């Protein structure tokens, strides 16, 4: 299994009485699959919608209810659950539980635990139309935010009452993303650092409908952005259009051409600690972009190309540049020679070389086999790994270069 910020973490999941409680089972399952140890506390109202067995079945651990607050282990449980925990997430969180948390009420196992816990708190509100916007709820929310709670959602959409409005619990995958952000910020080695990641293949227009582009899927870049989030960084992801959704917590700067990417990188680089150029940037672009669609009746066009800007070279020429600059070298031959030449000519601290001629590495696939080449001449060959794992190794390397 891929090691992530969730691996081995102890997560406490509070479930309260909302129809969205069924989504909490999926969240518990996702957290468990990511390697977290998940303990669940259901309020009495939550038990009307889902059962402890639902959660025990996905976490493989006992789920707690209010009966435990009055049981034989109560003296340990009522503070113990919150003390050994890396993060408390309450999803779904009703207006009632939010009110209790804001005012420090402790009248059930979940609120007792929350009051005693000192770990980060993530709250995913779920309630019906009007309840979220009610002044009382908004005041409670402001109190919780001021105390450092991460309030995630709610989303707009169809509510249980049939109304449309703001009150739907975020989808479990999004809540999971917010949990990763909160864990990263709480103890990650890149907390307070700004990291820029570029991703995807640039698109150089020929006319209003056609572009010159390449096979980059953006997967390695998006995995790098997630790995930086997991370490607590402020992440700016400068990306061309891809089929991927941006990791929760990144600031996405959408671009299309090499020129747009260069402008975005130079603007963001001023106060960044590291730049990781995973994007496949065009080397050549059409010299002229037709204002109107090129028509068949006009014959086969001759396309003249010119050089696109080299973004890493532009960064190398700046006086204020990030402390660590990382490039990628996608090569189909003479991998290490070409990569070390780029390392020098682009003034990089690290270059990640990958052989795109292999079927299991490079463009589009889920895996990558890379060699890290450092400015001081060190070399490190990594075995075939998932792009997520490659990203983690690169971010750990960037972290140690920054230290
Ligand atoms: N790169 C860049 N600007 C470009 C082209 C590439 O900043 N116009 C960056 C890529 O994001 C990557 C590194 O430079 O991090 C190497 O990219 P690559 O395409 O392998 O190298 P090129 O400079 O294009 O060299 P060559 O054409 O010789 O392969």
Coordinates of C-alpha atoms and ligand atoms in Angstrom, one line a residue:
X1 CA 0.0 0.0 0.0
X2 CA 1.1 3.6 -0.8
X3 CA 2.3 5.3 2.4
X4 CA 0.5 8.6 2.8
X5 CA -0.1 11.2 5.5
X6 CA -3.0 8.9 6.7
X7 CA -0.9 5.7 7.1
X8 CA -0.8 4.7 10.8
X9 CA -2.8 7.8 11.9
X10 CA -5.4 7.4 14.6
X11 CA -8.5 9.2 13.3
X12 CA -11.6 9.6 15.4
X13 CA -14.8 9.9 13.3
X14 CA -17.9 11.4 15.0
X15 CA -21.2 10.7 13.3
X16 CA -24.3 12.7 14.2
X17 CA -28.0 12.4 13.3
X18 CA -28.4 13.4 9.7
X19 CA -29.5 11.4 6.6
X20 CA -25.9 12.1 5.4
X21 CA -24.8 9.6 8.1
X22 CA -24.7 6.9 5.4
X23 CA -21.9 8.9 3.7
X24 CA -19.9 8.5 6.9
X25 CA -19.6 4.8 6.3
X26 CA -17.9 5.5 3.0
X27 CA -15.6 8.0 4.7
X28 CA -14.7 5.4 7.4
X29 CA -14.0 2.9 4.7
X30 CA -11.8 5.3 2.7
X31 CA -9.8 6.3 5.8
X32 CA -9.3 2.7 6.7
X33 CA -8.2 1.8 3.1
X34 CA -5.7 4.7 3.3
X35 CA -4.1 2.9 6.3
X36 CA -5.6 5.0 9.2
X37 CA -6.9 3.4 12.4
X38 CA -10.4 4.6 12.6
X39 CA -12.5 4.8 15.8
X40 CA -16.1 5.8 15.3
X41 CA -18.5 7.5 17.8
X42 CA -22.2 7.6 17.0
X43 CA -24.6 9.9 18.7
X44 CA -28.0 8.6 19.7
X45 CA -29.5 10.4 16.8
X46 CA -26.9 8.9 14.4
X47 CA -28.0 5.5 15.6
X48 CA -31.5 6.2 14.1
X49 CA -29.9 6.3 10.7
X50 CA -27.0 3.9 10.8
X51 CA -25.8 1.2 13.3
X52 CA -22.4 0.7 15.0
X53 CA -22.2 -2.6 13.0
X54 CA -22.1 -0.6 9.8
X55 CA -18.9 1.1 11.0
X56 CA -17.4 -2.0 12.7
X57 CA -17.7 -3.8 9.4
X58 CA -15.7 -1.2 7.4
X59 CA -13.1 -0.3 10.1
X60 CA -12.6 -3.7 11.7
X61 CA -12.8 -1.9 15.1
X62 CA -15.4 -1.5 17.7
X63 CA -17.7 1.6 17.2
X64 CA -18.7 3.5 20.3
X65 CA -22.1 4.8 21.2
X66 CA -23.7 6.7 24.2
X67 CA -24.1 3.3 25.9
X68 CA -20.3 3.3 26.4
X69 CA -20.4 6.6 28.1
X70 CA -22.4 5.0 31.0
X71 CA -20.6 1.6 30.7
X72 CA -17.9 0.0 32.8
X73 CA -15.0 1.7 30.8
X74 CA -16.6 5.1 31.0
X75 CA -13.9 6.6 33.3
X76 CA -11.2 5.9 30.7
X77 CA -13.3 6.4 27.6
X78 CA -14.7 9.8 28.3
X79 CA -11.3 11.5 27.8
X80 CA -9.2 8.6 26.5
X81 CA -10.7 8.5 23.0
X82 CA -9.7 12.1 22.3
X83 CA -6.3 11.9 23.8
X84 CA -4.7 9.2 21.6
X85 CA -6.0 10.8 18.5
X86 CA -4.3 12.5 15.6
X87 CA -7.5 14.1 14.3
X88 CA -11.2 14.3 15.1
X89 CA -13.5 14.6 12.2
X90 CA -17.3 15.0 12.7
X91 CA -19.1 14.1 9.5
X92 CA -21.9 14.7 9.2
X93 CA -22.2 17.3 11.9
X94 CA -25.7 18.6 12.7
X95 CA -26.6 22.1 13.7
X96 CA -27.3 20.7 17.2
X97 CA -23.8 19.2 17.6
X98 CA -22.2 22.3 16.2
X99 CA -24.0 24.4 18.8
X100 CA -22.9 22.0 21.5
X101 CA -19.3 22.2 20.4
X102 CA -19.4 26.0 20.2
X103 CA -20.6 26.3 23.7
X104 CA -18.6 23.5 25.3
X105 CA -21.6 21.3 26.1
X106 CA -20.6 17.7 26.9
X107 CA -23.8 15.7 27.2
X108 CA -22.9 12.6 25.1
X109 CA -19.8 10.6 24.3
X110 CA -19.0 12.5 21.2
X111 CA -19.2 16.0 22.7
X112 CA -17.4 14.8 25.9
X113 CA -14.6 13.5 23.7
X114 CA -14.5 16.6 21.6
X115 CA -14.3 18.8 24.6
X116 CA -11.3 16.8 26.0
X117 CA -9.5 16.5 22.7
X118 CA -6.6 18.7 21.7
X119 CA -6.0 17.4 18.2
X120 CA -7.1 19.2 15.0
X121 CA -10.9 19.2 14.4
X122 CA -12.6 18.9 11.0
X123 CA -16.3 19.5 10.9
X124 CA -18.5 18.6 7.8
X125 CA -21.8 20.3 8.5
X126 CA -25.0 18.7 7.2
X127 CA -28.4 20.3 7.8
X128 CA -31.6 21.3 6.1
X129 CA -32.5 24.5 4.3
X130 CA -32.3 27.6 6.4
X131 CA -30.6 25.9 9.3
X132 CA -27.1 26.6 8.1
X133 CA -27.9 30.2 7.3
X134 CA -29.6 30.8 10.6
X135 CA -27.8 33.5 12.7
X136 CA -27.4 31.1 15.6
X137 CA -25.6 28.5 13.4
X138 CA -23.5 31.1 11.7
X139 CA -22.4 32.5 15.1
X140 CA -21.5 29.0 16.3
X141 CA -19.6 28.4 13.1
X142 CA -17.6 31.7 13.6
X143 CA -16.8 30.6 17.2
X144 CA -15.5 27.2 16.0
X145 CA -13.4 28.8 13.2
X146 CA -11.9 31.3 15.6
X147 CA -10.8 28.3 17.8
X148 CA -9.1 26.7 14.8
X149 CA -11.7 24.2 13.6
X150 CA -11.6 23.3 9.9
X151 CA -15.2 23.7 8.7
X152 CA -15.6 21.9 5.4
X153 CA -18.7 22.6 3.3
X154 CA -21.6 22.3 3.3
X155 CA -22.3 22.1 -0.4
X156 CA -25.3 23.5 -2.3
X157 CA -27.8 21.1 -3.7
X158 CA -30.8 18.9 -3.1
X159 CA -31.7 18.6 0.6
X160 CA -33.7 15.9 2.3
X161 CA -36.7 18.1 2.7
X162 CA -36.9 18.5 -1.1
X163 CA -35.6 22.0 -0.9
X164 CA -32.6 23.2 -2.8
X165 CA -30.0 25.1 -0.8
X166 CA -26.8 25.0 1.2
X167 CA -26.6 22.2 3.6
X168 CA -25.4 19.0 1.9
X169 CA -22.5 17.3 3.5
X170 CA -19.4 17.3 1.3
X171 CA -18.7 14.0 -0.5
X172 CA -16.5 11.6 1.5
X173 CA -13.6 12.0 -1.0
X174 CA -13.6 15.7 -0.4
X175 CA -13.8 15.4 3.3
X176 CA -10.8 13.0 3.1
X177 CA -8.9 15.7 1.1
X178 CA -9.6 18.2 3.9
X179 CA -8.4 15.7 6.5
X180 CA -5.1 15.4 4.6
X181 CA -4.8 19.3 4.6
X182 CA -5.5 19.5 8.3
X183 CA -3.0 16.7 9.2
X184 CA -0.4 18.3 6.9
X185 CA -0.8 21.7 8.5
X186 CA -0.7 20.3 12.0
X187 CA 2.7 18.6 11.8
X188 CA 4.0 18.6 8.2
X189 CA 7.6 19.5 7.5
X190 CA 6.6 21.9 4.8
X191 CA 4.1 23.8 6.9
X192 CA 4.5 27.5 6.2
X193 CA 6.4 26.8 2.9
X194 CA 5.1 27.7 -0.5
X195 CA 5.6 25.1 -3.2
X196 CA 4.8 25.6 -6.9
X197 CA 4.0 22.5 -9.0
X198 CA 3.4 22.7 -12.8
X199 CA 1.4 19.9 -14.4
X200 CA 0.0 18.7 -17.7
X201 CA 0.9 19.3 -21.3
X202 CA 0.8 22.8 -22.8
X203 CA -1.6 23.5 -25.7
X204 CA -0.3 25.8 -28.4
X205 CA -3.1 27.1 -30.7
X206 CA -3.1 26.8 -34.4
X207 CA -6.5 28.4 -34.9
X208 CA -9.6 28.8 -32.7
X209 CA -10.3 25.1 -32.7
X210 CA -6.9 23.3 -33.0
X211 CA -3.9 23.0 -30.7
X212 CA -0.4 21.4 -30.7
X213 CA -0.1 19.4 -27.5
X214 CA 1.5 16.2 -26.1
X215 CA 0.6 13.0 -24.2
X216 CA 1.1 14.4 -20.6
X217 CA -1.8 13.3 -18.4
X218 CA -0.8 15.5 -15.5
X219 CA -0.9 12.5 -13.1
X220 CA 2.7 12.9 -11.8
X221 CA 2.2 16.7 -11.3
X222 CA -1.1 16.2 -9.4
X223 CA 0.5 13.5 -7.3
X224 CA 3.3 15.9 -6.4
X225 CA 0.8 18.6 -5.4
X226 CA -1.0 16.1 -3.1
X227 CA 2.3 15.0 -1.6
X228 CA 3.1 18.7 -0.9
X229 CA -0.3 19.2 0.7
X230 CA 0.3 16.1 2.9
X231 CA 3.5 17.8 4.2
X232 CA 1.5 20.9 5.1
X233 CA 2.8 23.2 2.2
X234 CA 0.8 26.1 0.6
X235 CA 0.6 24.6 -2.8
X236 CA 0.1 26.5 -6.1
X237 CA -0.7 24.1 -8.9
X238 CA -0.2 25.7 -12.3
X239 CA -1.9 23.3 -14.7
X240 CA -3.0 22.9 -18.2
X241 CA -6.5 21.3 -18.7
X242 CA -6.4 17.7 -17.6
X243 CA -9.0 15.0 -16.8
X244 CA -8.0 15.1 -13.1
X245 CA -9.5 17.0 -10.2
X246 CA -7.1 19.2 -8.3
X247 CA -6.2 17.9 -4.8
X248 CA -8.2 19.5 -2.0
X249 CA -6.3 22.5 -0.6
X250 CA -4.2 23.5 -3.6
X251 CA -4.6 26.9 -5.3
X252 CA -5.2 26.0 -8.9
X253 CA -3.9 28.4 -11.6
X254 CA -5.3 27.3 -14.9
X255 CA -3.1 27.9 -18.0
X256 CA -3.0 26.6 -21.6
X257 CA 0.1 27.8 -23.4
X258 CA 3.8 27.8 -22.6
X259 CA 3.7 31.6 -22.6
X260 CA 0.8 31.6 -20.0
X261 CA 2.6 29.0 -17.9
X262 CA 5.8 31.0 -17.9
X263 CA 3.9 34.2 -16.8
X264 CA 2.2 32.3 -14.0
X265 CA 5.4 30.6 -12.8
X266 CA 7.4 33.8 -12.8
X267 CA 4.6 35.6 -10.9
X268 CA 4.3 32.9 -8.3
X269 CA 8.0 32.2 -8.0
X270 CA 8.8 35.5 -6.3
X271 CA 7.8 34.2 -2.9
X272 CA 8.0 30.5 -3.4
X273 CA 10.4 28.1 -1.5
X274 CA 10.4 25.5 -4.2
X275 CA 9.3 25.1 -7.9
X276 CA 8.7 21.6 -9.3
X277 CA 8.3 21.7 -13.1
X278 CA 6.5 18.5 -13.9
X279 CA 4.7 20.0 -16.8
X280 CA 5.5 18.9 -20.4
X281 CA 6.0 22.3 -21.9
X282 CA 6.0 22.8 -25.7
X283 CA 9.4 23.4 -27.2
X284 CA 7.9 24.6 -30.4
X285 CA 4.7 26.5 -31.2
X286 CA 3.0 27.7 -34.4
X287 CA 4.5 31.0 -35.5
X288 CA 1.1 32.3 -36.5
X289 CA -2.3 31.6 -34.9
X290 CA -5.1 31.9 -37.5
X291 CA -7.8 34.2 -36.3
X292 CA -10.5 32.1 -38.0
X293 CA -10.8 28.3 -38.3
X294 CA -8.6 27.0 -41.1
X295 CA -10.9 25.6 -43.8
X296 CA -10.3 22.5 -46.0
X297 CA -11.2 24.4 -49.1
X298 CA -8.1 26.6 -48.6
X299 CA -5.9 23.5 -49.0
X300 CA -3.4 21.8 -46.7
X301 CA -1.8 24.4 -44.5
X302 CA 2.0 24.7 -44.1
X303 CA 2.6 25.2 -40.4
X304 CA 5.7 27.2 -39.5
X305 CA 7.0 26.7 -35.9
X306 CA 9.0 28.9 -33.6
X307 CA 10.6 28.3 -30.2
X308 CA 8.3 28.4 -27.2
X309 CA 9.7 30.1 -24.1
X310 CA 11.9 27.8 -21.9
X311 CA 10.3 28.4 -18.5
X312 CA 13.1 26.9 -16.4
X313 CA 15.7 28.9 -18.2
X314 CA 13.6 32.1 -17.5
X315 CA 13.5 31.1 -13.8
X316 CA 17.3 30.5 -13.8
X317 CA 17.7 34.1 -15.1
X318 CA 15.7 35.7 -12.2
X319 CA 17.4 37.3 -9.2
X320 CA 14.6 36.2 -6.8
X321 CA 14.2 32.5 -7.4
X322 CA 12.9 29.7 -5.3
X323 CA 15.6 28.1 -3.1
X324 CA 14.9 24.7 -4.7
X325 CA 14.2 24.3 -8.4
X326 CA 13.3 20.8 -9.7
X327 CA 13.0 19.8 -13.3
X328 CA 11.9 16.6 -15.1
X329 CA 13.7 15.0 -18.0
X330 CA 11.5 12.7 -20.1
X331 CA 13.9 11.0 -22.4
X332 CA 13.6 8.2 -24.9
X333 CA 17.5 7.7 -25.2
X334 CA 20.7 8.5 -23.3
X335 CA 18.6 9.2 -20.2
X336 CA 21.3 10.1 -17.7
X337 CA 23.5 12.1 -20.0
X338 CA 20.6 14.2 -21.3
X339 CA 19.3 14.7 -17.8
X340 CA 22.6 15.8 -16.3
X341 CA 23.0 18.2 -19.2
X342 CA 19.6 19.8 -18.5
X343 CA 20.4 19.9 -14.8
X344 CA 23.4 22.1 -15.5
X345 CA 22.0 24.2 -18.4
X346 CA 18.7 25.0 -16.5
X347 CA 20.6 25.6 -13.2
X348 CA 18.5 23.0 -11.3
X349 CA 19.0 21.6 -7.8
X350 CA 17.4 18.3 -8.8
X351 CA 16.3 16.7 -12.0
X352 CA 14.0 13.7 -12.1
X353 CA 14.9 11.6 -15.1
X354 CA 12.5 9.1 -16.5
X355 CA 12.7 6.8 -19.5
X356 CA 9.6 7.3 -21.5
X357 CA 10.4 4.4 -23.9
X358 CA 9.4 1.9 -21.1
X359 CA 5.8 0.8 -21.3
X360 CA 5.3 1.0 -17.5
X361 CA 6.8 4.5 -16.9
X362 CA 6.2 8.0 -18.1
X363 CA 3.2 9.4 -20.0
X364 CA -0.4 8.3 -19.1
X365 CA 0.4 5.2 -17.0
X366 CA 0.0 4.9 -13.2
X367 CA 3.7 4.0 -12.5
X368 CA 7.0 5.6 -13.0
X369 CA 10.7 4.6 -12.8
X370 CA 12.9 7.5 -12.2
X371 CA 16.5 8.5 -11.3
X372 CA 17.1 11.5 -9.2
X373 CA 20.2 13.6 -10.2
X374 CA 21.4 16.3 -7.8
X375 CA 23.4 19.4 -8.5
X376 CA 26.2 18.1 -6.4
X377 CA 26.6 15.0 -8.6
X378 CA 24.7 12.5 -6.4
X379 CA 22.5 10.0 -8.2
X380 CA 19.7 7.9 -6.8
X381 CA 17.8 5.3 -8.9
X382 CA 14.4 4.5 -7.7
X383 CA 12.6 1.2 -8.5
X384 CA 9.3 1.1 -10.4
X385 CA 6.7 2.9 -8.1
X386 CA 3.3 4.3 -8.3
X387 CA 3.2 8.0 -9.2
X388 CA 2.0 8.8 -5.7
X389 CA 5.0 7.1 -4.2
X390 CA 7.4 8.8 -6.6
X391 CA 5.8 12.1 -5.6
X392 CA 6.4 11.4 -1.9
X393 CA 10.0 10.6 -2.5
X394 CA 10.5 13.8 -4.5
X395 CA 8.8 15.9 -1.9
X396 CA 10.9 14.3 0.9
X397 CA 14.0 15.1 -1.1
X398 CA 12.8 18.7 -1.7
X399 CA 12.2 19.0 2.1
X400 CA 15.7 17.9 2.9
X401 CA 17.2 20.3 0.3
X402 CA 15.2 23.1 1.9
X403 CA 16.4 22.2 5.3
Ligands
LIG1 N1 10.7 22.9 -19.7 C1 10.5 24.3 -19.6 N2 10.2 25.0 -20.7 C2 10.2 24.4 -21.9 C3 10.4 23.0 -22.0 C4 10.7 22.3 -20.9 O1 10.6 24.8 -18.4 N3 9.9 25.2 -22.9 C5 11.0 22.2 -18.4 C6 10.2 20.9 -18.2 O2 9.0 21.2 -17.4 C7 11.1 20.0 -17.5 C8 12.5 20.3 -18.1 O3 12.4 21.7 -18.6 O4 11.1 20.1 -16.1 C9 13.0 19.5 -19.1 O5 12.1 19.3 -20.1 P1 12.4 18.5 -21.5 O6 11.2 18.7 -22.4 O7 12.8 17.2 -21.1 O8 13.7 19.3 -22.0 P2 13.9 20.4 -23.1 O9 14.4 21.6 -22.4 O10 12.7 20.5 -23.9 O11 15.1 19.7 -23.9 P3 15.1 18.7 -25.2 O12 14.3 19.4 -26.2 O13 16.6 18.7 -25.5 O14 14.6 17.4 -24.7

